Structure formats: C-alpha cells, structure tokens
Coordinates of N, CA and C in Angstrom, one line a residue:
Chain A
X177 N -6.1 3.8 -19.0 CA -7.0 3.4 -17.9 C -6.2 2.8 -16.7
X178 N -6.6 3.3 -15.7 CA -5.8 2.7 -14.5 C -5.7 1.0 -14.1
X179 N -4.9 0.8 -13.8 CA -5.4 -0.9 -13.2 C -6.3 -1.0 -12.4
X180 N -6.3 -0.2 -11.1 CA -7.2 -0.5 -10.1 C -8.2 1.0 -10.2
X181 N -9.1 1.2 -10.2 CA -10.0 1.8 -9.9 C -11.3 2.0 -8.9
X182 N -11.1 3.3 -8.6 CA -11.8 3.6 -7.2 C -12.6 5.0 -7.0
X183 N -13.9 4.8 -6.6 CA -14.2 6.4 -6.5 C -14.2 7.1 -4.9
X184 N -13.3 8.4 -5.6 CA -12.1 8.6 -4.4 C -12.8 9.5 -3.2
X185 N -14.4 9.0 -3.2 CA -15.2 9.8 -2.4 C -15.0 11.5 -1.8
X186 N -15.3 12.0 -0.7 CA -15.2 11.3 0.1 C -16.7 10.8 0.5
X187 N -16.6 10.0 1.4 CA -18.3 9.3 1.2 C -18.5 10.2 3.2
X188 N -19.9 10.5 3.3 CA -19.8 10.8 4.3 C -21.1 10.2 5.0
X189 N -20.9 9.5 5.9 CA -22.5 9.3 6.4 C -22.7 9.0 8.3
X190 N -23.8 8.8 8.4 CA -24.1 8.7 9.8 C -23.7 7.8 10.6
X191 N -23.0 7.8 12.2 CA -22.9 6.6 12.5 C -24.2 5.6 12.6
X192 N -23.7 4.0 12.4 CA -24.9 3.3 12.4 C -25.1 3.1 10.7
X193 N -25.0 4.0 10.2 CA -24.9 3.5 8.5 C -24.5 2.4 7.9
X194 N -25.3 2.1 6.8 CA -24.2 1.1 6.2 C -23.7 1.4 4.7
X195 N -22.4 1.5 4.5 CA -22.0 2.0 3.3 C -21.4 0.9 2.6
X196 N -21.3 1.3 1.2 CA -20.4 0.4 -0.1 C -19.5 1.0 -0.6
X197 N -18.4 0.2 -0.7 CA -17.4 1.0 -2.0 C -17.4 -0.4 -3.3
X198 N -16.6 0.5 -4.7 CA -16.6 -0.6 -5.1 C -15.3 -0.1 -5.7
X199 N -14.7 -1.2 -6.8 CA -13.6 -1.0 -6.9 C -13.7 -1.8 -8.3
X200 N -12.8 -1.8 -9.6 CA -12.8 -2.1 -10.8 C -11.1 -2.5 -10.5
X201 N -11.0 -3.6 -11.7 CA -9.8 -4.0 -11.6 C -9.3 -3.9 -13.5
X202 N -8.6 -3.9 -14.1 CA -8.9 -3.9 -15.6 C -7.6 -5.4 -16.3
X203 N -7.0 -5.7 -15.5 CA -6.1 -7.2 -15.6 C -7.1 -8.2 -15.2
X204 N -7.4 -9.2 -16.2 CA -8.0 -10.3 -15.8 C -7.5 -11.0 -15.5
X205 N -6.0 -11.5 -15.6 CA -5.0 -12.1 -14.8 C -4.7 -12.1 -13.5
X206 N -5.5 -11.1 -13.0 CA -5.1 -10.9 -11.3 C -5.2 -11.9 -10.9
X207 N -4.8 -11.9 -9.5 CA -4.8 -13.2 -8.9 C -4.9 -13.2 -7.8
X208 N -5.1 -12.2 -6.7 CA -5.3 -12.1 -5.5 C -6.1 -10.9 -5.0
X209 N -6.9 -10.9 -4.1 CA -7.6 -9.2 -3.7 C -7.7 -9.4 -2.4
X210 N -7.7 -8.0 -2.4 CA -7.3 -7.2 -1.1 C -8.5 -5.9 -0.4
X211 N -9.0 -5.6 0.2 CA -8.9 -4.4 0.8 C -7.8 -4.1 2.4
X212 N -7.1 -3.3 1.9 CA -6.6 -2.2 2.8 C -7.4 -1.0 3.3
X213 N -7.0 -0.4 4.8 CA -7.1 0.5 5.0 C -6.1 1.4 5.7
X214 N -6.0 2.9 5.2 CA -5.1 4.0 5.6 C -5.7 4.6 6.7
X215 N -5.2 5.0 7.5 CA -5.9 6.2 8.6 C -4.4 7.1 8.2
X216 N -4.8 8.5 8.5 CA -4.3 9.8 7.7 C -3.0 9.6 8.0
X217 N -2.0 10.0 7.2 CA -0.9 10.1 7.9 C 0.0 8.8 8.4
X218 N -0.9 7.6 8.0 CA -0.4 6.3 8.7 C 0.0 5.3 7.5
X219 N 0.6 4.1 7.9 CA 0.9 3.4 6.6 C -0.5 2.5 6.4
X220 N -0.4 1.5 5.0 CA -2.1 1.2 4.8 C -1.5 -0.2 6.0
X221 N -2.8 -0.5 6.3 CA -3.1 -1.6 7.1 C -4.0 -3.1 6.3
X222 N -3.6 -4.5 6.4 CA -4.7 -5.3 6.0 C -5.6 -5.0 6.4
X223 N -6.8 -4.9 6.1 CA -8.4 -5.1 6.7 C -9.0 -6.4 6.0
X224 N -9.1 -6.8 5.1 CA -9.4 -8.2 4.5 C -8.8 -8.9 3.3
X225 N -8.6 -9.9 3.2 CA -8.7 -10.8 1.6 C -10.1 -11.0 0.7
X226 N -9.7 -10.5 0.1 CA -11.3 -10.8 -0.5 C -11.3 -12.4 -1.7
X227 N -12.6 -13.0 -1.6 CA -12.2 -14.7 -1.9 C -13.6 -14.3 -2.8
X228 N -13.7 -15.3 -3.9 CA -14.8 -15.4 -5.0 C -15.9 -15.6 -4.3
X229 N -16.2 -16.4 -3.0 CA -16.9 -16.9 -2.6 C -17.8 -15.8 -1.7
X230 N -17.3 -14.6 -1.7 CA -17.3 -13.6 -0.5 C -17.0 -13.9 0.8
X231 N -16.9 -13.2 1.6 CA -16.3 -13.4 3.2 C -16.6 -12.7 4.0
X232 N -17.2 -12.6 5.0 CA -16.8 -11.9 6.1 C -16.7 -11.4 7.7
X233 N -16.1 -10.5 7.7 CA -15.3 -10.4 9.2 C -15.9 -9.4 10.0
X234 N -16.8 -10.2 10.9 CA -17.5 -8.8 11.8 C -18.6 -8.0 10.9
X235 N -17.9 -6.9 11.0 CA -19.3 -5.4 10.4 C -19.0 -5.8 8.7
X236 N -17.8 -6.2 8.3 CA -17.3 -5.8 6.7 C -17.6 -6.8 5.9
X237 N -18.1 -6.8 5.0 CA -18.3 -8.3 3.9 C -17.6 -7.7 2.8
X238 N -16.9 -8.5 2.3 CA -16.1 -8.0 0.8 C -16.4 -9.1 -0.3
X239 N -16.9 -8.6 -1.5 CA -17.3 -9.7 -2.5 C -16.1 -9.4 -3.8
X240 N -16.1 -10.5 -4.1 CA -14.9 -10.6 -5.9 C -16.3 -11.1 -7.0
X241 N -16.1 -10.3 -7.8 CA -17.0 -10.6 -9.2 C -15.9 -11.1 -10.2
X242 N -15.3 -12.1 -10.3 CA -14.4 -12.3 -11.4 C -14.7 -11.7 -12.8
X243 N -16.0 -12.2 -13.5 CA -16.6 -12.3 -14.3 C -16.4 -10.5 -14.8
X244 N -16.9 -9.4 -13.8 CA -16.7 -8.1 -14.3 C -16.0 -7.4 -14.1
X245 N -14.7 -8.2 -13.0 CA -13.3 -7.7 -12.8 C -13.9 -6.5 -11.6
X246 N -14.4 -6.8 -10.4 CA -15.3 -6.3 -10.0 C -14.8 -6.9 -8.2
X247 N -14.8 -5.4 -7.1 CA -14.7 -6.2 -6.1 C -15.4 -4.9 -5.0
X248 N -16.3 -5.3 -4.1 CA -16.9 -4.8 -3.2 C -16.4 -4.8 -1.8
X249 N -17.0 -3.8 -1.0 CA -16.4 -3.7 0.6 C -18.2 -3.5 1.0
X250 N -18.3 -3.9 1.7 CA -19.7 -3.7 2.5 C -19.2 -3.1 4.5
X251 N -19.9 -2.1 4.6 CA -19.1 -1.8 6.5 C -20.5 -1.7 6.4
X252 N -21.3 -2.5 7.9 CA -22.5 -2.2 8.3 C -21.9 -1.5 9.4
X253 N -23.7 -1.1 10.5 CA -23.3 -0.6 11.6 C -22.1 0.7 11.4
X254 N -22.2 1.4 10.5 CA -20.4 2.5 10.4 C -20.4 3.1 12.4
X255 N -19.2 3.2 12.4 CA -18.4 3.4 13.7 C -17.8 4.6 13.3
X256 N -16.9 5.6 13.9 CA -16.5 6.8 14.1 C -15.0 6.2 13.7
X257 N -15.1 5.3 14.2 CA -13.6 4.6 13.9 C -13.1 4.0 13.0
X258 N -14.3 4.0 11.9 CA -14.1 3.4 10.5 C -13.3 4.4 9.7
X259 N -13.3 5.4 10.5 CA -13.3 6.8 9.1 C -12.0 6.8 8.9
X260 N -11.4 6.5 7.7 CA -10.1 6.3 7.1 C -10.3 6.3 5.8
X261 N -9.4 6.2 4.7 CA -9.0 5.5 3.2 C -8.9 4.1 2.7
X262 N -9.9 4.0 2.6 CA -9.8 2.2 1.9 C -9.4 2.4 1.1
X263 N -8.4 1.1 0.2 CA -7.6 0.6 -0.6 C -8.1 -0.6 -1.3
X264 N -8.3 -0.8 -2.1 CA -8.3 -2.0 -3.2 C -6.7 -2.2 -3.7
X265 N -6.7 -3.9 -3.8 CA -5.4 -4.0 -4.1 C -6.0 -5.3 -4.5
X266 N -4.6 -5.8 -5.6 CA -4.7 -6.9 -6.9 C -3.5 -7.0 -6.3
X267 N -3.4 -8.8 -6.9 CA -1.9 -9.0 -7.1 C -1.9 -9.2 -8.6
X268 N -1.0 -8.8 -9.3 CA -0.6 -8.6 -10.6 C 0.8 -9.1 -11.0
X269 N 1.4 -9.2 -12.3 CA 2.3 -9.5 -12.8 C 2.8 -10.8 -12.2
X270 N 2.7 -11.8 -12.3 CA 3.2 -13.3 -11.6 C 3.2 -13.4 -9.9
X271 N 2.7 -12.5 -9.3 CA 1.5 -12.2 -7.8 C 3.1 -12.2 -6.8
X272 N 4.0 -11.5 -7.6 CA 4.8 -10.7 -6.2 C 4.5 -9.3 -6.5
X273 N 3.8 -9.0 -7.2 CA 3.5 -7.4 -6.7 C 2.3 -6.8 -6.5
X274 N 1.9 -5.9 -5.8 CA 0.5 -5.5 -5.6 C 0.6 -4.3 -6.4
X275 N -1.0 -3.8 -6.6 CA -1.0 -3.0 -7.6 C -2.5 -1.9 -6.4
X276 N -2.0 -1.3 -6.4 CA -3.2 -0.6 -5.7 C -3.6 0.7 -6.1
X277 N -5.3 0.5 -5.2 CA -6.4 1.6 -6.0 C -5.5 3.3 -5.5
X278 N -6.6 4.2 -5.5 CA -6.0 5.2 -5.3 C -7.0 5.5 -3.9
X279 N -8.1 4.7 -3.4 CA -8.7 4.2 -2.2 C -9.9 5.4 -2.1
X280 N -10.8 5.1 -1.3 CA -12.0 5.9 -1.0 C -11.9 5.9 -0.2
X281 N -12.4 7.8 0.9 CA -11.8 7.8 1.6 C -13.7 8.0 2.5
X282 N -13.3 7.5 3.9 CA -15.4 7.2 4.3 C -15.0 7.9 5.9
X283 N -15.8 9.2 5.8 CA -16.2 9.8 7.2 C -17.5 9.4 8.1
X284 N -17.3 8.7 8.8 CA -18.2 8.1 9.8 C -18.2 9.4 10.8
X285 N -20.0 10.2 10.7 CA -20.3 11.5 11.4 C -20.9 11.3 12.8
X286 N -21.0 11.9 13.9 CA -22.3 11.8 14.6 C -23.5 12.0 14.5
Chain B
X53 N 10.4 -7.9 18.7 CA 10.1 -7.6 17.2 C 9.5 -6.7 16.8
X54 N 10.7 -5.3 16.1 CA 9.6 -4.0 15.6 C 9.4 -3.7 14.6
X55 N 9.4 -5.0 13.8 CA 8.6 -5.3 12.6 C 9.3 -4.5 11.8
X56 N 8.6 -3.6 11.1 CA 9.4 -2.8 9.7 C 9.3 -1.3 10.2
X57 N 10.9 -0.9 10.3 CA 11.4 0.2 10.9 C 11.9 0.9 9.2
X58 N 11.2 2.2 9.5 CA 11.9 3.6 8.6 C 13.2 4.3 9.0
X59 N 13.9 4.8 8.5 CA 14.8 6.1 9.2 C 15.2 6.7 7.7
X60 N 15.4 7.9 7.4 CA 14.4 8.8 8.6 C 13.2 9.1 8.7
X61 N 12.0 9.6 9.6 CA 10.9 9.9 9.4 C 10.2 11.1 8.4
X62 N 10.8 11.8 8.9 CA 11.3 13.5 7.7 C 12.6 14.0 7.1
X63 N 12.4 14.2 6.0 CA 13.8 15.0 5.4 C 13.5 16.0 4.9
X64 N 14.0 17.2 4.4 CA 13.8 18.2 3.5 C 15.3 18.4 2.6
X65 N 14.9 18.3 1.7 CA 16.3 18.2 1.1 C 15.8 19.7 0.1
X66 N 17.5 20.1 -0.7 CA 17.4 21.0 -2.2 C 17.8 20.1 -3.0
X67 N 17.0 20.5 -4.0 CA 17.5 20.4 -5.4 C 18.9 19.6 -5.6
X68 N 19.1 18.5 -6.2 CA 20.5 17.8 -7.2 C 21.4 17.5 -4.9
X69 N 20.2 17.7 -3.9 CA 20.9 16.6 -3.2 C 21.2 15.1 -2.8
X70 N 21.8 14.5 -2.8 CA 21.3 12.7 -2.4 C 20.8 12.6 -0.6
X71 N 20.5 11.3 -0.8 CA 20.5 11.1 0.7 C 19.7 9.1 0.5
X72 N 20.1 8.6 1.4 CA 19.6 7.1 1.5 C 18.3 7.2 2.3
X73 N 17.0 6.4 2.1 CA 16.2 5.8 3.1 C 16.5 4.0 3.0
X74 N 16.5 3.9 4.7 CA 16.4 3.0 4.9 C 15.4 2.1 5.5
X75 N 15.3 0.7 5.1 CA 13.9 0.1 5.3 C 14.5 -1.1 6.5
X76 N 14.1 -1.5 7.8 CA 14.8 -2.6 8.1 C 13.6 -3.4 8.6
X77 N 13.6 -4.9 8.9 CA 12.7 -5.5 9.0 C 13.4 -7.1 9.9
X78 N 12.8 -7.2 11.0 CA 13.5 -8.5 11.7 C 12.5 -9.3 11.8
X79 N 12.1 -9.8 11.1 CA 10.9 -10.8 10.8 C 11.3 -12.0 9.5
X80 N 12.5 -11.7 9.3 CA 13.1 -12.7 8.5 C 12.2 -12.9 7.2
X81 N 11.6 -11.1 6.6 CA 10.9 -11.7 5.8 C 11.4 -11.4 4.1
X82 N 11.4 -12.6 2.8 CA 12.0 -12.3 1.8 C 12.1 -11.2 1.2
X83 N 10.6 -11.1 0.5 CA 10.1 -10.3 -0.4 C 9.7 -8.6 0.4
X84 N 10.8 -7.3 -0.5 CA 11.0 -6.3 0.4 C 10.6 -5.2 -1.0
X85 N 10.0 -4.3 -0.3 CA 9.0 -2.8 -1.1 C 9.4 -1.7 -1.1
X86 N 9.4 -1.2 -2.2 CA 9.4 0.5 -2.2 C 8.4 0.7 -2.6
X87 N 7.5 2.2 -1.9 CA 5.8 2.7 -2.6 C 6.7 3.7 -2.3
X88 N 5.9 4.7 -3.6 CA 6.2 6.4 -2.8 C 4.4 6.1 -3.3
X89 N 3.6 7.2 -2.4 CA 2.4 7.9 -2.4 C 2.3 9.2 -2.4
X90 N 1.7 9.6 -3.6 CA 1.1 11.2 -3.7 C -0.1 11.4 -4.2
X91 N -0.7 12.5 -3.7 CA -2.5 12.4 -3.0 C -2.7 12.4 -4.9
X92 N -4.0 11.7 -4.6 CA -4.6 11.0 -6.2 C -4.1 10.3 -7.0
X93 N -2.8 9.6 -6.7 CA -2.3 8.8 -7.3 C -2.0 7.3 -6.6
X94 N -2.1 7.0 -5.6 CA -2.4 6.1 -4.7 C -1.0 5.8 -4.9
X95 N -0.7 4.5 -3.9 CA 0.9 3.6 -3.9 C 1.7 3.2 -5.2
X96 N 2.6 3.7 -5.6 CA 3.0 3.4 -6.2 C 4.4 2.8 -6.4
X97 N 4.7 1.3 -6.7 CA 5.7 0.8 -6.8 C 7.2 1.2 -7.4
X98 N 8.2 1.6 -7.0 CA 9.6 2.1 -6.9 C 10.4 0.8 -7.8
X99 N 10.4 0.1 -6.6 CA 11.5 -1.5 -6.6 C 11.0 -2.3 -5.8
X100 N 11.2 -3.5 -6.3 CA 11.4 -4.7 -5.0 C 12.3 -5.5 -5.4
X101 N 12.8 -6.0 -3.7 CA 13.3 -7.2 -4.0 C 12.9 -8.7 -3.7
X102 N 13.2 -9.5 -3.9 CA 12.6 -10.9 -3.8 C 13.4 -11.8 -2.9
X103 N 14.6 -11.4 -2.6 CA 15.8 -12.4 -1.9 C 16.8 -11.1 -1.3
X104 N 17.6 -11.5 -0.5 CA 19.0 -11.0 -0.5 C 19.8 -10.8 -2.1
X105 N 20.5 -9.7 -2.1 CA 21.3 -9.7 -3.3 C 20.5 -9.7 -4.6
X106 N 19.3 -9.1 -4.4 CA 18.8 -9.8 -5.5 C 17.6 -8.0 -6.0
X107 N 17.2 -7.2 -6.8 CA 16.6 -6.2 -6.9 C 16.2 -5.9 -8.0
X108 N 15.0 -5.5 -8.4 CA 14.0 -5.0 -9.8 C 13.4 -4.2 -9.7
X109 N 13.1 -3.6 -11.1 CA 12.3 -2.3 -11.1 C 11.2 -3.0 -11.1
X110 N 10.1 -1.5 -10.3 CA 9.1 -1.5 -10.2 C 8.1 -0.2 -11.4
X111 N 7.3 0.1 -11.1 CA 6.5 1.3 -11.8 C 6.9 2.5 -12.3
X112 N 7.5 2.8 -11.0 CA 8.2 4.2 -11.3 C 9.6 4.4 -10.8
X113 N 10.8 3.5 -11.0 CA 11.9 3.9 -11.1 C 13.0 4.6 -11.4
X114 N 12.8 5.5 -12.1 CA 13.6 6.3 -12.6 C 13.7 7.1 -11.6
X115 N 15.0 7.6 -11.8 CA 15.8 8.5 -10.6 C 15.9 7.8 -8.5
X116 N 15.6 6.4 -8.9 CA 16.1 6.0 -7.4 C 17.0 4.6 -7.7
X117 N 18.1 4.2 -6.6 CA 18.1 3.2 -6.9 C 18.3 2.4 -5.4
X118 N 18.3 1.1 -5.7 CA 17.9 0.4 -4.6 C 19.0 -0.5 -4.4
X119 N 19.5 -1.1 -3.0 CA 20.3 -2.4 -2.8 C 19.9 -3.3 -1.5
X120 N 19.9 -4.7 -1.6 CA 19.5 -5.3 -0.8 C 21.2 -6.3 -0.3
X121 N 21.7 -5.6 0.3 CA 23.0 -6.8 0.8 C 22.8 -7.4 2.2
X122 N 21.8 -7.2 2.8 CA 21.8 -7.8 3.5 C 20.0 -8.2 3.7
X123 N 19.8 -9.6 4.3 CA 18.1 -9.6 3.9 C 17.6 -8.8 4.8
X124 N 18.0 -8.4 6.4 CA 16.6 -8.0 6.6 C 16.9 -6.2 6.4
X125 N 17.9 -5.4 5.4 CA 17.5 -4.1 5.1 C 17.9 -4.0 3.1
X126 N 16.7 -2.9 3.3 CA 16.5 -2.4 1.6 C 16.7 -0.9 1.6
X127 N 17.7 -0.9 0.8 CA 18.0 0.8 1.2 C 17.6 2.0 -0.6
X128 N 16.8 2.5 -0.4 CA 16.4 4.0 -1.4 C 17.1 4.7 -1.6
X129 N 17.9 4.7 -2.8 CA 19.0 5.8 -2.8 C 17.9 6.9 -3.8
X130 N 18.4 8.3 -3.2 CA 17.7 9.4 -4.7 C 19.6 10.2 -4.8
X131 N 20.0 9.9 -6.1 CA 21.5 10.3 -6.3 C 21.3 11.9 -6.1
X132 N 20.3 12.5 -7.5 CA 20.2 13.5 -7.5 C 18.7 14.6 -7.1
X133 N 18.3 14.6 -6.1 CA 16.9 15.3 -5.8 C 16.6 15.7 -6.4
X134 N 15.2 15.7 -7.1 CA 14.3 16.6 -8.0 C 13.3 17.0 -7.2
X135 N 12.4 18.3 -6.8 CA 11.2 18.3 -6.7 C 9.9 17.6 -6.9
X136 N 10.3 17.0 -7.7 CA 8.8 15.6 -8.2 C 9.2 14.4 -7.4
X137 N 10.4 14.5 -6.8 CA 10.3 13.5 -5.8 C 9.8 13.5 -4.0
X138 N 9.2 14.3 -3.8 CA 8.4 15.1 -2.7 C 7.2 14.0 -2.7
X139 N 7.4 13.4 -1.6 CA 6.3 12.0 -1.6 C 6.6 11.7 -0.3
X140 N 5.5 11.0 -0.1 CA 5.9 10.1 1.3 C 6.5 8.6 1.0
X141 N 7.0 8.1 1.3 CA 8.0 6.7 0.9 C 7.3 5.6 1.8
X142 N 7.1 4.5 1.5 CA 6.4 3.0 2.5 C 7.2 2.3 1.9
X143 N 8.5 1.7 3.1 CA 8.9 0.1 2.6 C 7.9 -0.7 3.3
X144 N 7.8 -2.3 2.7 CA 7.0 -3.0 2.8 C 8.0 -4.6 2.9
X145 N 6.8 -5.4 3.3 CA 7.9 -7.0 3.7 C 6.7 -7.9 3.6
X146 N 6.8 -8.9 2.9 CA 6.0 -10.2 2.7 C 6.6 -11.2 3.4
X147 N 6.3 -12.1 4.6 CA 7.2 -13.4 5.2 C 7.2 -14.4 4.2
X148 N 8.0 -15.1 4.3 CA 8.0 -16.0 3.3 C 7.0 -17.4 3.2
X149 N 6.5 -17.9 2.7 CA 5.7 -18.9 2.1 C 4.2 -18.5 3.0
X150 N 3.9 -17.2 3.1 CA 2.7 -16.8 3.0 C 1.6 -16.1 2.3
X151 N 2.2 -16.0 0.8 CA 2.0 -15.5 -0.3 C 1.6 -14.1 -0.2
X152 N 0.1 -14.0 -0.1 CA 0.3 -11.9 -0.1 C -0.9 -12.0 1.0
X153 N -1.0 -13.2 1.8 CA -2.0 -12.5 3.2 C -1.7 -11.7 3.6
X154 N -0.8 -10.9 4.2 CA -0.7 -9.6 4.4 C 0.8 -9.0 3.8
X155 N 1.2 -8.1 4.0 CA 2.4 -6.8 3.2 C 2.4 -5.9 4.6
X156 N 3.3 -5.8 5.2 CA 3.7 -5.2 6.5 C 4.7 -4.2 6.2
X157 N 3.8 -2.9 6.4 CA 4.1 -1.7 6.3 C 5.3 -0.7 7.2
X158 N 6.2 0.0 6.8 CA 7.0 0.5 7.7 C 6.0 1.6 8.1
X159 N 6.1 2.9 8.8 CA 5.6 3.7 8.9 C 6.0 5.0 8.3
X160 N 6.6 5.3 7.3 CA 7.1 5.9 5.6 C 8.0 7.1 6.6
X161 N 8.6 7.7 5.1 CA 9.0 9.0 5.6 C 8.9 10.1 4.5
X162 N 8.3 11.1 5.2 CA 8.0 12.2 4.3 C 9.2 12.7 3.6
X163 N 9.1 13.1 2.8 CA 10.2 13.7 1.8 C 10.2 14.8 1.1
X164 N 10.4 15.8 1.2 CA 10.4 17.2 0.8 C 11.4 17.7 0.2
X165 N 11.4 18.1 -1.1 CA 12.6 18.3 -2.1 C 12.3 19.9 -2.7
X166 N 13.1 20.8 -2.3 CA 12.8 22.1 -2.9 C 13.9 22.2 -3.5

C-alpha cells in the first residue's frame, strides 16, 4: 500500500464548478499536511497547509480527518487557471521528509 | 535572490555514462532535496541533506550519490547511467526554523538515458 494515496483523475469539469479531491494517508504518525500543486512541466508549488481544524484560502478549503488518516481539497468557483496536478503531501519519518501523493490531475473547461 | 537554481535543464546521456546535477540555493536554507518524478509514481525521494557536510538516503537511492560541501549547493552524482534512470530530477530547500511551511522547488532537469 502506498503511503500517500490519490485518485489520479483526470477530473474534468466546467468553469464555475466546484470540485473535491481526496487523499488517504496510511502512517498515523504523520505529522504535517500539505496540498501542492504542479502545472505541466513545472516544479510542484505550495498551495496550502492543511490544519485539523480546516482552513481556508480564497476559492480552496482543505480539511485533515486525523481519525481516518484522511485529507480533503475543496476549489469552488473552478477557474481555467486551476487546471494543473494537485499533490497531497505528509510529513513522515521524524517531519524532515515529505512523502508525496502521486496527485490528481483537474481540467477546468469552458 | 534566484532562489533554487538547476544546471543542467536537459541531458541525454548513454548507457554506463556519469555526469553531476547541480542544485544551488542562496536563501541560506539548511535542509536540501533530491525527488526524481516519473508519471504514476509521484516524487520520489533520492537523498537529503540536513546541514553542510552532512547527507542520507532517501527512498530510492541506489545508483546516485550525493555531497553537500558547501551549504548553499547539493550535487547528484549518477556514476554509471542506466535507462531506469530517465526522470525528471527536483532539488528542493527548507529555510531554517520554518519547519515544512513551504519546500522551494528548483525548476528540475529532464534526464534521458539510452
């Protein structure tokens, strides 16, 4: 079983949508979350920390389920400019290393 | 400050060649990354280091090796090219006493081994 798990879409929907990804972690020990995002060809970029409490920033809400090792990305409103590869990432083994998904990738259409 | 610089951008190497990638970073930051990425397998960790002088394996090590003699570069050695080493490469840099808010990405280099 992978550590970080992700369904590697691709997800495709209309602008103005609002889409979910979710993401499985299988270390209960983690200790930090992340979503990243890739645009093609590019290196991943921060997009958020994700906190137990949920959070969020503008269009994106990201939720942590500790409990089912469990972490969510919420994009309302989708933009044309969303369309990239999200990343889920843990911090693992004593939290200098990240461990990341293999990311979902979301086409925002006209 | 241009943050975390690659060289080179592309290589194409054969079979049983070496060659170094270099990672540099002037942001004075500790903690320094190796990812290679290949499609369906997401980032996967090489080496890091933690300090100057200082270097560990990571996930998938075998066949690279790494040195850090100076803090702000981390250099990828492949001694001998294999084919299965054909990936794109991301060094990466954590500043220090900011724990993992963000990992500041170089902009990788493709790597092609026939």
């Amino acid at each position: 079983r992978k550590e970080v798990e992700q369904d590697p879409g691709p997800f495709n929907v209309p602008e103005g949508a609002t889409v979910a990804f979710n993401c499985t972690y299988s270390n209960s020990a983690s200790q930090s979350f992340f979503w990243y995002r890739q645009d093609c060809r590019k290196e991943p970029k921060l997009l958020m920390s994700v906190y137990s409490s949920g959070n969020e920033d503008g269009r994106f809400t990201a939720q942590l389920n500790r409990a089912s090792q469990y972490i969510s990305l919420l994009i309302r409103d989708s933009k044309l400019s969303d369309s990239a590869t999200y990343l889920c990432v843990v911090t693992t083994g004593g939290g200098n290393k990240l461990t990341f998904g293999t990311g979902t990738q979301l086409k925002v259409e006209l | 400050n241009a943050g975390v610089t690659q060289t080179p951008k592309f290589r194409v190497l054969k079979t049983g060649q070496s060659m170094t990638l270099l990672c540099a970073q002037d942001m004075n930051h500790e903690y320094m990354y190796w990812y290679r990425q290949d499609p369906g397998m997401g980032l996967r960790l090489i080496h890091y280091s933690v300090g100057e002088g200082t270097t560990a394996k990571g996930e998938v090590p075998d066949g690279y090796n790494v040195s850090r003699l100076k803090k702000q570069n981390f250099l990828l050695g492949l001694e001998s090219a294999a084919p299965s080493q054909t990936s794109v490469y991301f060094c990466a840099s954590i500043p220090p006493g900011r724990g993992f808010n963000e990992q500041f990405f170089g902009p990788g280099t493709r790597l092609t081994v026939l």
